mmCIF file of C-alpha atoms in Angstrom:
data_model
loop_
_atom_site.group_PDB
_atom_site.id
_atom_site.type_symbol
_atom_site.label_atom_id
_atom_site.label_comp_id
_atom_site.label_asym_id
_atom_site.label_seq_id
_atom_site.Cartn_x
_atom_site.Cartn_y
_atom_site.Cartn_z
ATOM 1 C CA MET A 1 50.221 -37.587 -112.960
ATOM 2 C CA THR A 2 47.372 -39.500 -114.000
ATOM 3 C CA ASP A 3 46.743 -40.319 -110.485
ATOM 4 C CA CYS A 4 45.764 -36.719 -109.986
ATOM 5 C CA LEU A 5 42.823 -37.044 -112.419
ATOM 6 C CA SER A 6 39.174 -36.861 -111.200
ATOM 7 C CA ILE A 7 37.284 -40.282 -110.893
ATOM 8 C CA THR A 8 34.796 -38.944 -113.523
ATOM 9 C CA VAL A 9 37.668 -38.702 -116.291
ATOM 10 C CA LYS A 10 39.058 -42.103 -114.978
ATOM 11 C CA ARG A 11 35.725 -43.840 -115.816
ATOM 12 C CA LEU A 12 35.602 -42.708 -119.326
ATOM 13 C CA SER A 13 36.789 -44.442 -122.416
ATOM 14 C CA PRO A 14 38.034 -42.567 -125.641
ATOM 15 C CA SER A 15 35.808 -42.330 -128.575
ATOM 16 C CA ALA A 16 36.426 -45.645 -130.923
ATOM 17 C CA THR A 17 35.307 -43.686 -133.971
ATOM 18 C CA PHE A 18 37.893 -40.906 -133.415
ATOM 19 C CA ALA A 19 40.692 -43.330 -132.562
ATOM 20 C CA MET A 20 40.078 -45.138 -135.815
ATOM 21 C CA ALA A 21 39.991 -41.735 -137.724
ATOM 22 C CA GLN A 22 43.349 -40.818 -136.111
ATOM 23 C CA ARG A 23 45.092 -44.054 -137.034
ATOM 24 C CA SER A 24 43.536 -43.545 -140.662
ATOM 25 C CA SER A 25 45.015 -40.106 -140.940
ATOM 26 C CA GLU A 26 48.398 -41.620 -139.735
ATOM 27 C CA LEU A 27 48.223 -44.024 -142.798
ATOM 28 C CA VAL A 28 47.242 -41.261 -145.137
ATOM 29 C CA ALA A 29 50.167 -39.083 -143.920
ATOM 30 C CA GLN A 30 52.446 -41.871 -144.901
ATOM 31 C CA GLY A 31 51.004 -41.756 -148.406
ATOM 32 C CA ILE A 32 48.710 -45.062 -148.145
ATOM 33 C CA ASP A 33 45.453 -44.657 -149.709
ATOM 34 C CA VAL A 34 42.641 -45.601 -147.248
ATOM 35 C CA VAL A 35 38.865 -45.760 -147.582
ATOM 36 C CA ASN A 36 37.434 -44.160 -144.683
ATOM 37 C CA LEU A 37 34.145 -45.945 -143.862
ATOM 38 C CA SER A 38 34.781 -44.925 -140.150
ATOM 39 C CA VAL A 39 33.334 -41.298 -139.531
ATOM 40 C CA GLY A 40 29.522 -40.690 -139.429
ATOM 41 C CA GLU A 41 29.971 -37.319 -141.493
ATOM 42 C CA PRO A 42 28.301 -36.710 -144.910
ATOM 43 C CA ASP A 43 30.680 -35.972 -147.728
ATOM 44 C CA PHE A 44 28.642 -33.566 -149.463
ATOM 45 C CA GLU A 45 29.416 -29.767 -149.161
ATOM 46 C CA THR A 46 27.029 -27.288 -147.194
ATOM 47 C CA PRO A 47 24.576 -26.094 -149.536
ATOM 48 C CA SER A 48 25.426 -22.589 -150.853
ATOM 49 C CA ASN A 49 22.429 -20.758 -149.766
ATOM 50 C CA ILE A 50 23.543 -21.711 -146.106
ATOM 51 C CA ASN A 51 27.271 -20.572 -146.754
ATOM 52 C CA GLU A 52 25.762 -17.335 -148.198
ATOM 53 C CA ALA A 53 23.713 -16.664 -144.936
ATOM 54 C CA ALA A 54 26.704 -17.044 -142.837
ATOM 55 C CA HIS A 55 28.776 -14.660 -144.989
ATOM 56 C CA ALA A 56 25.905 -12.151 -144.924
ATOM 57 C CA ALA A 57 25.927 -12.592 -140.913
ATOM 58 C CA ILE A 58 29.582 -11.802 -140.794
ATOM 59 C CA THR A 59 29.138 -8.775 -142.918
ATOM 60 C CA ASN A 60 26.281 -7.669 -140.833
ATOM 61 C CA ASN A 61 28.530 -7.999 -137.585
ATOM 62 C CA PHE A 62 26.646 -10.913 -136.024
ATOM 63 C CA THR A 63 29.961 -11.506 -134.298
ATOM 64 C CA LYS A 64 28.928 -11.003 -130.560
ATOM 65 C CA TYR A 65 27.861 -13.468 -127.745
ATOM 66 C CA SER A 66 24.155 -14.559 -128.437
ATOM 67 C CA ALA A 67 21.807 -15.426 -125.432
ATOM 68 C CA VAL A 68 23.085 -18.658 -123.651
ATOM 69 C CA SER A 69 20.389 -20.671 -125.295
ATOM 70 C CA GLY A 70 20.770 -19.114 -128.671
ATOM 71 C CA TYR A 71 19.081 -16.378 -131.148
ATOM 72 C CA ALA A 72 15.421 -15.922 -130.937
ATOM 73 C CA SER A 73 15.183 -15.907 -134.574
ATOM 74 C CA LEU A 74 16.701 -19.346 -134.839
ATOM 75 C CA LYS A 75 14.520 -20.721 -132.115
ATOM 76 C CA GLU A 76 11.501 -19.390 -134.174
ATOM 77 C CA ALA A 77 12.713 -21.335 -137.186
ATOM 78 C CA ILE A 78 13.002 -24.417 -134.876
ATOM 79 C CA LEU A 79 9.605 -24.086 -133.608
ATOM 80 C CA GLY A 80 8.310 -23.911 -137.244
ATOM 81 C CA LYS A 81 10.251 -26.903 -138.218
ATOM 82 C CA LEU A 82 8.831 -28.905 -135.194
ATOM 83 C CA SER A 83 5.313 -27.879 -135.823
ATOM 84 C CA ARG A 84 5.369 -28.359 -139.568
ATOM 85 C CA GLU A 85 7.267 -31.645 -139.874
ATOM 86 C CA ASN A 86 6.662 -33.392 -136.434
ATOM 87 C CA GLY A 87 3.234 -31.879 -135.375
ATOM 88 C CA LEU A 88 4.890 -30.716 -132.144
ATOM 89 C CA GLU A 89 3.897 -27.456 -130.631
ATOM 90 C CA TYR A 90 6.437 -25.683 -128.404
ATOM 91 C CA ASN A 91 6.950 -22.078 -127.161
ATOM 92 C CA ILE A 92 10.268 -20.258 -127.493
ATOM 93 C CA SER A 93 11.256 -20.785 -123.819
ATOM 94 C CA GLU A 94 11.264 -24.510 -124.346
ATOM 95 C CA ILE A 95 14.244 -24.526 -126.865
ATOM 96 C CA VAL A 96 17.836 -24.519 -126.034
ATOM 97 C CA ILE A 97 20.390 -24.126 -128.960
ATOM 98 C CA SER A 98 23.714 -25.908 -128.168
ATOM 99 C CA ASN A 99 27.170 -26.440 -129.688
ATOM 100 C CA GLY A 100 26.079 -29.635 -131.485
ATOM 101 C CA ALA A 101 23.406 -32.244 -130.660
ATOM 102 C CA LYS A 102 26.044 -33.987 -128.807
ATOM 103 C CA GLN A 103 26.181 -31.104 -126.176
ATOM 104 C CA SER A 104 22.278 -30.983 -126.189
ATOM 105 C CA ILE A 105 22.140 -34.702 -125.300
ATOM 106 C CA CYS A 106 25.010 -34.124 -122.542
ATOM 107 C CA ASN A 107 23.139 -31.202 -121.136
ATOM 108 C CA ALA A 108 19.889 -33.221 -120.728
ATOM 109 C CA VAL A 109 21.626 -36.284 -118.987
ATOM 110 C CA LEU A 110 23.610 -34.046 -116.796
ATOM 111 C CA SER A 111 20.329 -32.079 -115.852
ATOM 112 C CA LEU A 112 18.356 -35.203 -115.058
ATOM 113 C CA VAL A 113 20.398 -37.868 -113.854
ATOM 114 C CA ASN A 114 21.684 -38.144 -109.942
ATOM 115 C CA PRO A 115 24.214 -40.468 -108.782
ATOM 116 C CA GLY A 116 22.959 -44.204 -108.667
ATOM 117 C CA ASP A 117 20.119 -43.354 -111.138
ATOM 118 C CA GLU A 118 19.607 -45.937 -114.075
ATOM 119 C CA VAL A 119 19.633 -44.759 -117.585
ATOM 120 C CA ILE A 120 18.297 -47.493 -120.020
ATOM 121 C CA ILE A 121 20.286 -47.642 -123.166
ATOM 122 C CA GLN A 122 19.424 -50.017 -126.250
ATOM 123 C CA SER A 123 22.320 -51.850 -127.302
ATOM 124 C CA PRO A 124 23.840 -51.397 -129.876
ATOM 125 C CA TYR A 125 24.252 -47.798 -129.010
ATOM 126 C CA TRP A 126 26.041 -44.532 -130.039
ATOM 127 C CA VAL A 127 29.238 -44.721 -128.372
ATOM 128 C CA SER A 128 28.877 -41.692 -126.197
ATOM 129 C CA TYR A 129 25.589 -42.356 -124.530
ATOM 130 C CA PRO A 130 26.955 -44.594 -121.748
ATOM 131 C CA GLN A 131 29.953 -42.377 -121.160
ATOM 132 C CA MET A 132 27.762 -39.290 -120.718
ATOM 133 C CA VAL A 133 25.628 -41.230 -118.053
ATOM 134 C CA LEU A 134 29.016 -42.123 -116.273
ATOM 135 C CA MET A 135 29.678 -38.382 -116.254
ATOM 136 C CA ALA A 136 26.600 -37.808 -114.222
ATOM 137 C CA ASN A 137 27.408 -40.627 -111.941
ATOM 138 C CA GLY A 138 24.577 -42.651 -113.186
ATOM 139 C CA LYS A 139 24.436 -46.381 -114.208
ATOM 140 C CA PRO A 140 23.945 -47.445 -117.849
ATOM 141 C CA VAL A 141 21.461 -50.336 -118.256
ATOM 142 C CA PHE A 142 21.580 -52.001 -121.550
ATOM 143 C CA ILE A 143 18.777 -53.622 -123.565
ATOM 144 C CA GLU A 144 20.331 -55.755 -125.925
ATOM 145 C CA THR A 145 18.974 -56.024 -129.471
ATOM 146 C CA THR A 146 20.293 -58.058 -132.688
ATOM 147 C CA GLN A 147 19.649 -58.444 -136.340
ATOM 148 C CA GLU A 148 16.790 -61.015 -135.497
ATOM 149 C CA ASP A 149 14.780 -58.438 -133.681
ATOM 150 C CA ASN A 150 15.532 -55.708 -136.324
ATOM 151 C CA PHE A 151 17.723 -53.848 -133.527
ATOM 152 C CA LYS A 152 14.682 -52.620 -131.786
ATOM 153 C CA ILE A 153 13.502 -52.896 -128.179
ATOM 154 C CA THR A 154 10.059 -54.397 -127.443
ATOM 155 C CA SER A 155 7.566 -52.960 -124.811
ATOM 156 C CA GLU A 156 8.041 -56.312 -122.968
ATOM 157 C CA LYS A 157 11.944 -55.862 -122.875
ATOM 158 C CA LEU A 158 11.429 -52.339 -121.649
ATOM 159 C CA GLU A 159 8.966 -53.307 -118.953
ATOM 160 C CA ALA A 160 11.226 -55.979 -117.606
ATOM 161 C CA THR A 161 14.145 -53.630 -117.421
ATOM 162 C CA ILE A 162 12.616 -50.847 -115.596
ATOM 163 C CA THR A 163 13.322 -50.733 -111.864
ATOM 164 C CA GLU A 164 12.543 -48.000 -109.114
ATOM 165 C CA LYS A 165 16.045 -46.662 -109.923
ATOM 166 C CA THR A 166 15.222 -45.809 -113.710
ATOM 167 C CA LYS A 167 15.343 -42.273 -114.213
ATOM 168 C CA LEU A 168 15.826 -42.078 -117.997
ATOM 169 C CA ILE A 169 15.591 -43.841 -121.326
ATOM 170 C CA ILE A 170 17.789 -42.789 -124.504
ATOM 171 C CA LEU A 171 16.186 -43.635 -127.699
ATOM 172 C CA ASN A 172 17.829 -42.950 -131.012
ATOM 173 C CA THR A 173 15.798 -43.309 -134.411
ATOM 174 C CA PRO A 174 17.067 -43.779 -136.990
ATOM 175 C CA SER A 175 19.752 -45.363 -135.027
ATOM 176 C CA ASN A 176 23.666 -45.040 -135.159
ATOM 177 C CA PRO A 177 25.199 -47.483 -135.634
ATOM 178 C CA THR A 178 22.429 -49.867 -136.770
ATOM 179 C CA GLY A 179 20.219 -47.899 -138.928
ATOM 180 C CA ALA A 180 16.900 -49.033 -137.315
ATOM 181 C CA VAL A 181 13.922 -46.818 -137.500
ATOM 182 C CA TYR A 182 10.997 -47.045 -134.904
ATOM 183 C CA LEU A 183 7.497 -46.950 -136.579
ATOM 184 C CA ALA A 184 4.672 -45.039 -135.018
ATOM 185 C CA ASN A 185 2.901 -48.061 -133.592
ATOM 186 C CA GLU A 186 6.195 -49.301 -132.122
ATOM 187 C CA LEU A 187 6.811 -46.022 -130.496
ATOM 188 C CA GLU A 188 3.210 -46.126 -128.927
ATOM 189 C CA SER A 189 3.832 -49.507 -127.447
ATOM 190 C CA LEU A 190 6.892 -48.170 -125.767
ATOM 191 C CA ALA A 191 5.006 -45.105 -124.754
ATOM 192 C CA LYS A 192 2.187 -47.157 -122.936
ATOM 193 C CA VAL A 193 5.114 -48.785 -120.762
ATOM 194 C CA ILE A 194 6.934 -45.266 -120.007
ATOM 195 C CA LEU A 195 3.664 -43.430 -118.815
ATOM 196 C CA LYS A 196 2.942 -46.205 -116.359
ATOM 197 C CA HIS A 197 6.063 -45.057 -114.466
ATOM 198 C CA GLU A 198 5.994 -41.609 -112.851
ATOM 199 C CA ASN A 199 9.158 -39.268 -113.129
ATOM 200 C CA LEU A 200 10.513 -41.515 -115.957
ATOM 201 C CA PHE A 201 11.918 -39.546 -118.927
ATOM 202 C CA VAL A 202 13.083 -40.038 -122.581
ATOM 203 C CA ILE A 203 15.916 -38.228 -124.440
ATOM 204 C CA SER A 204 14.862 -38.689 -128.080
ATOM 205 C CA ASP A 205 18.030 -38.485 -130.489
ATOM 206 C CA GLU A 206 16.551 -37.522 -133.528
ATOM 207 C CA ILE A 207 19.602 -36.082 -135.405
ATOM 208 C CA TYR A 208 19.173 -38.651 -138.222
ATOM 209 C CA GLU A 209 15.481 -37.876 -138.724
ATOM 210 C CA HIS A 210 15.726 -36.930 -142.460
ATOM 211 C CA ILE A 211 17.840 -39.780 -143.485
ATOM 212 C CA ASN A 212 15.093 -42.329 -143.537
ATOM 213 C CA TYR A 213 14.184 -44.882 -146.322
ATOM 214 C CA VAL A 214 10.873 -46.266 -144.980
ATOM 215 C CA GLY A 215 8.488 -43.234 -144.692
ATOM 216 C CA LYS A 216 7.950 -40.332 -142.529
ATOM 217 C CA HIS A 217 9.975 -39.836 -139.328
ATOM 218 C CA CYS A 218 7.761 -40.380 -136.005
ATOM 219 C CA SER A 219 9.010 -38.697 -132.812
ATOM 220 C CA ILE A 220 7.951 -40.338 -129.651
ATOM 221 C CA ALA A 221 7.172 -36.698 -128.223
ATOM 222 C CA SER A 222 4.218 -36.682 -130.778
ATOM 223 C CA ILE A 223 2.482 -39.681 -128.967
ATOM 224 C CA SER A 224 -0.360 -38.754 -126.403
ATOM 225 C CA GLY A 225 1.129 -38.052 -123.163
ATOM 226 C CA MET A 226 4.686 -38.216 -124.110
ATOM 227 C CA LYS A 227 5.589 -34.480 -124.821
ATOM 228 C CA ASP A 228 5.847 -33.694 -121.029
ATOM 229 C CA ARG A 229 8.246 -36.835 -120.628
ATOM 230 C CA THR A 230 10.311 -36.150 -123.665
ATOM 231 C CA VAL A 231 13.775 -34.114 -124.375
ATOM 232 C CA VAL A 232 13.578 -34.042 -128.285
ATOM 233 C CA VAL A 233 17.223 -33.770 -129.541
ATOM 234 C CA ASN A 234 17.987 -32.543 -133.098
ATOM 235 C CA GLY A 235 20.335 -30.480 -135.070
ATOM 236 C CA VAL A 236 21.416 -29.500 -138.596
ATOM 237 C CA SER A 237 24.805 -31.649 -138.919
ATOM 238 C CA LYS A 238 23.506 -34.600 -140.638
ATOM 239 C CA ALA A 239 20.530 -33.377 -142.736
ATOM 240 C CA TYR A 240 22.222 -30.533 -144.229
ATOM 241 C CA ALA A 241 25.968 -31.539 -144.105
ATOM 242 C CA MET A 242 26.858 -28.976 -141.539
ATOM 243 C CA THR A 243 28.824 -31.151 -139.050
ATOM 244 C CA GLY A 244 31.520 -28.463 -138.436
ATOM 245 C CA TRP A 245 28.937 -25.805 -137.911
ATOM 246 C CA ARG A 246 28.085 -27.342 -134.553
ATOM 247 C CA ILE A 247 24.589 -26.486 -134.068
ATOM 248 C CA GLY A 248 22.172 -28.852 -132.033
ATOM 249 C CA TYR A 249 18.779 -28.083 -130.093
ATOM 250 C CA ILE A 250 16.440 -29.527 -127.582
ATOM 251 C CA ALA A 251 12.876 -29.117 -127.522
ATOM 252 C CA ALA A 252 11.706 -29.958 -123.923
ATOM 253 C CA PRO A 253 9.280 -28.857 -121.135
ATOM 254 C CA LYS A 254 10.206 -25.451 -119.769
ATOM 255 C CA TRP A 255 11.553 -26.621 -116.495
ATOM 256 C CA MET A 256 13.834 -29.061 -118.290
ATOM 257 C CA ALA A 257 14.888 -26.537 -120.900
ATOM 258 C CA SER A 258 15.584 -23.732 -118.071
ATOM 259 C CA ALA A 259 17.804 -26.348 -116.477
ATOM 260 C CA CYS A 260 20.046 -26.982 -119.668
ATOM 261 C CA ASN A 261 20.066 -23.396 -120.206
ATOM 262 C CA MET A 262 21.575 -22.890 -116.415
ATOM 263 C CA LEU A 263 23.980 -25.549 -117.074
ATOM 264 C CA GLN A 264 25.251 -24.661 -120.567
ATOM 265 C CA GLY A 265 25.594 -20.892 -119.224
ATOM 266 C CA GLN A 266 28.271 -22.047 -116.699
ATOM 267 C CA TYR A 267 30.369 -24.098 -119.147
ATOM 268 C CA THR A 268 30.181 -22.932 -122.837
ATOM 269 C CA SER A 269 27.547 -20.260 -123.324
ATOM 270 C CA GLY A 270 25.576 -19.712 -126.401
ATOM 271 C CA PRO A 271 26.779 -21.442 -129.592
ATOM 272 C CA CYS A 272 28.613 -19.645 -132.391
ATOM 273 C CA SER A 273 26.639 -16.756 -133.686
ATOM 274 C CA ILE A 274 27.622 -17.202 -137.267
ATOM 275 C CA SER A 275 26.662 -20.755 -137.179
ATOM 276 C CA GLN A 276 23.156 -20.001 -135.759
ATOM 277 C CA LYS A 277 22.445 -17.504 -138.584
ATOM 278 C CA ALA A 278 23.590 -20.303 -141.046
ATOM 279 C CA ALA A 279 21.312 -23.025 -139.350
ATOM 280 C CA GLU A 280 18.392 -20.544 -139.508
ATOM 281 C CA GLU A 281 18.601 -20.390 -143.319
ATOM 282 C CA ALA A 282 18.961 -24.305 -143.407
ATOM 283 C CA LEU A 283 15.612 -24.472 -141.637
ATOM 284 C CA LEU A 284 13.878 -21.727 -143.429
ATOM 285 C CA GLY A 285 15.399 -21.991 -146.888
ATOM 286 C CA SER A 286 14.737 -24.609 -149.592
ATOM 287 C CA GLN A 287 14.414 -28.083 -148.370
ATOM 288 C CA ASP A 288 15.590 -29.728 -151.727
ATOM 289 C CA CYS A 289 18.949 -30.288 -150.474
ATOM 290 C CA VAL A 290 17.764 -32.550 -147.692
ATOM 291 C CA GLU A 291 15.923 -34.849 -150.228
ATOM 292 C CA GLN A 292 18.593 -34.945 -152.577
ATOM 293 C CA MET A 293 21.079 -35.840 -150.194
ATOM 294 C CA ARG A 294 18.715 -38.468 -148.802
ATOM 295 C CA LEU A 295 18.243 -40.191 -152.121
ATOM 296 C CA ALA A 296 21.920 -40.181 -152.786
ATOM 297 C CA PHE A 297 22.345 -41.945 -149.285
ATOM 298 C CA GLN A 298 19.598 -44.464 -150.250
ATOM 299 C CA LYS A 299 21.307 -45.264 -153.548
ATOM 300 C CA ARG A 300 24.662 -45.841 -151.584
ATOM 301 C CA ARG A 301 22.776 -47.869 -149.128
ATOM 302 C CA ASN A 302 21.672 -50.231 -151.650
ATOM 303 C CA LEU A 303 25.014 -50.535 -153.272
ATOM 304 C CA ILE A 304 26.843 -51.093 -150.153
ATOM 305 C CA VAL A 305 24.091 -53.789 -148.976
ATOM 306 C CA GLY A 306 24.538 -55.642 -152.250
ATOM 307 C CA LEU A 307 28.339 -55.544 -152.398
ATOM 308 C CA VAL A 308 28.819 -56.574 -148.750
ATOM 309 C CA SER A 309 26.444 -59.219 -148.808
ATOM 310 C CA GLU A 310 28.261 -61.035 -151.467
ATOM 311 C CA ILE A 311 31.300 -61.416 -149.107
ATOM 312 C CA PRO A 312 31.343 -65.071 -147.666
ATOM 313 C CA GLY A 313 30.607 -65.234 -143.845
ATOM 314 C CA ILE A 314 29.184 -61.572 -143.632
ATOM 315 C CA GLU A 315 25.514 -61.145 -142.335
ATOM 316 C CA VAL A 316 23.944 -58.089 -143.510
ATOM 317 C CA MET A 317 20.668 -56.484 -142.675
ATOM 318 C CA SER A 318 19.628 -53.441 -144.849
ATOM 319 C CA PRO A 319 19.336 -50.255 -142.654
ATOM 320 C CA ASP A 320 16.168 -48.171 -142.794
ATOM 321 C CA GLY A 321 17.821 -45.136 -141.963
ATOM 322 C CA ALA A 322 20.917 -43.026 -141.217
ATOM 323 C CA PHE A 323 24.199 -43.797 -143.302
ATOM 324 C CA TYR A 324 25.662 -46.960 -141.471
ATOM 325 C CA LEU A 325 25.866 -50.658 -142.512
ATOM 326 C CA PHE A 326 26.189 -52.929 -139.353
ATOM 327 C CA PRO A 327 26.998 -56.368 -140.526
ATOM 328 C CA LYS A 328 27.645 -59.350 -138.159
ATOM 329 C CA CYS A 329 31.179 -60.618 -138.766
ATOM 330 C CA SER A 330 31.898 -63.196 -136.066
ATOM 331 C CA PHE A 331 32.436 -65.766 -138.731
ATOM 332 C CA TYR A 332 35.918 -64.502 -138.915
ATOM 333 C CA PHE A 333 36.895 -64.665 -135.142
ATOM 334 C CA GLY A 334 39.574 -67.257 -134.512
ATOM 335 C CA LYS A 335 40.843 -67.023 -138.073
ATOM 336 C CA ARG A 336 44.278 -66.053 -139.185
ATOM 337 C CA TYR A 337 46.486 -64.469 -141.530
ATOM 338 C CA GLY A 338 50.205 -64.016 -141.125
ATOM 339 C CA SER A 339 50.918 -62.581 -137.880
ATOM 340 C CA TRP A 340 47.158 -61.623 -137.324
ATOM 341 C CA THR A 341 44.738 -63.496 -135.117
ATOM 342 C CA ILE A 342 41.440 -62.461 -135.267
ATOM 343 C CA LYS A 343 39.847 -62.682 -131.741
ATOM 344 C CA SER A 344 37.313 -59.633 -131.738
ATOM 345 C CA SER A 345 35.696 -56.948 -133.936
ATOM 346 C CA THR A 346 38.446 -54.753 -132.621
ATOM 347 C CA ASP A 347 41.099 -57.086 -133.904
ATOM 348 C CA LEU A 348 39.129 -57.398 -137.283
ATOM 349 C CA ALA A 349 38.723 -53.606 -137.723
ATOM 350 C CA MET A 350 42.611 -53.128 -137.180
ATOM 351 C CA TYR A 351 43.265 -56.014 -139.619
ATOM 352 C CA LEU A 352 41.121 -54.372 -142.332
ATOM 353 C CA LEU A 353 42.790 -51.019 -141.577
ATOM 354 C CA GLU A 354 46.224 -52.201 -141.667
ATOM 355 C CA GLU A 355 45.953 -54.970 -144.278
ATOM 356 C CA GLY A 356 42.936 -53.867 -146.508
ATOM 357 C CA HIS A 357 43.434 -50.186 -145.958
ATOM 358 C CA VAL A 358 39.693 -49.864 -145.106
ATOM 359 C CA ALA A 359 38.795 -47.918 -141.865
ATOM 360 C CA THR A 360 35.602 -49.315 -140.287
ATOM 361 C CA VAL A 361 34.750 -49.075 -136.545
ATOM 362 C CA ALA A 362 34.426 -52.387 -134.275
ATOM 363 C CA GLY A 363 31.144 -53.387 -132.883
ATOM 364 C CA ASP A 364 32.778 -53.513 -129.361
ATOM 365 C CA ALA A 365 32.464 -49.646 -129.073
ATOM 366 C CA PHE A 366 28.946 -50.005 -129.630
ATOM 367 C CA GLY A 367 28.040 -52.682 -127.297
ATOM 368 C CA ALA A 368 27.911 -55.138 -130.179
ATOM 369 C CA PRO A 369 31.069 -57.257 -130.203
ATOM 370 C CA ASP A 370 30.003 -59.370 -133.154
ATOM 371 C CA TYR A 371 29.489 -56.446 -135.582
ATOM 372 C CA LEU A 372 31.502 -53.909 -137.654
ATOM 373 C CA ARG A 373 30.046 -50.464 -138.460
ATOM 374 C CA LEU A 374 30.678 -49.242 -141.980
ATOM 375 C CA SER A 375 29.661 -45.678 -142.753
ATOM 376 C CA TYR A 376 28.415 -45.133 -146.353
ATOM 377 C CA ALA A 377 28.617 -41.306 -146.301
ATOM 378 C CA THR A 378 31.344 -41.411 -148.937
ATOM 379 C CA SER A 379 31.215 -41.813 -153.018
ATOM 380 C CA GLU A 380 29.949 -44.803 -154.755
ATOM 381 C CA GLU A 381 33.298 -45.027 -156.343
ATOM 382 C CA ARG A 382 34.946 -45.338 -152.701
ATOM 383 C CA ILE A 383 32.181 -47.874 -151.545
ATOM 384 C CA ILE A 384 32.911 -50.053 -154.615
ATOM 385 C CA GLU A 385 36.684 -49.902 -153.968
ATOM 386 C CA ALA A 386 36.064 -50.481 -150.118
ATOM 387 C CA ALA A 387 33.963 -53.640 -150.718
ATOM 388 C CA LYS A 388 36.615 -55.052 -153.192
ATOM 389 C CA ARG A 389 39.493 -54.436 -150.533
ATOM 390 C CA LEU A 390 37.148 -56.008 -147.606
ATOM 391 C CA LYS A 391 36.457 -58.981 -149.868
ATOM 392 C CA GLU A 392 40.113 -59.544 -150.665
ATOM 393 C CA SER A 393 41.326 -58.948 -147.110
ATOM 394 C CA LEU A 394 38.540 -61.271 -145.559
ATOM 395 C CA ASN A 395 39.450 -64.083 -148.031
ATOM 396 C CA LYS A 396 42.933 -64.275 -146.706
ATOM 397 C CA LEU A 397 41.845 -65.166 -143.229
ATOM 398 C CA ARG A 398 41.883 -68.854 -142.507
#
């Protein structure tokens, strides 16, 4: 009956990260100890003050529908965060709260992109960006980056890629999967190009904002002239270990926020009421947990970079943000062990899972076939064990 499916669904690809997580779960169910470096989810518990706020919300019967775009009280907390941390001033009508930052991005893509519109996406990219563009019947256009250019696009590359069909640029800093962080001067250079092109917009995915090892985060919306061209996307999942609470948001010009609100009203309505009250506490309460987790991630970053750098044939660039290592692994393509022949990063990721019992994600999924993504959002003990298994498994390949 698959012939009955829509063209839109047929164009989509399954999420490689969740596919790897599923296979890992199957092995674990068989009693196999798998070190999971595949899923981008902090291993920390949600801070207790946030949990307590959720309990209080239940006790106080915050159990009805909220407005489609979310509670006004959470919007006020978001406005305060944007002003305090990013130097961005919005009003309440310019905020839309959604069921995770993923929905926030998708809302913006579907609200902006018409069939045939081109959307520029930096490669390597988060797996869902091109899929969302395809859902809108747009055309993903990729700008390739490598370790040599620190996985960042330049203004020259951007200018050369823009055509009269370009409607949107999706920017992610800090980046999943590379950990690259754009500095203020680099964003200013990109902004000069963008502002030369009328009706060209940016979705700025800043969900990893607080997991930054090189200084203060800069939003492209804070650069002169860019606020009216930018949809800022953020949420509470990564900074506060609240992935399952599913709260993301946009800050955008009113016309854009209104469009996202209208769209969301037709297919999910407002996000979970209890989660919104928890997110409110996350933004208004003590921020000590954010820095504590950032420091822990930085320590893990240093650990995994050191360990993986010792593996022959693996090229490592130390990431400046997020919690992913994105090493080049093409040295192992063409090598064999037993019945295995490694032809791609997908083959290598599956080999490492089945033989070494370490779950990674192939770079193929991110538009970077020479690489693997390793999430270090796990304990130091598990990172050490993973590196040991990776080295042993890779050493078998000849």
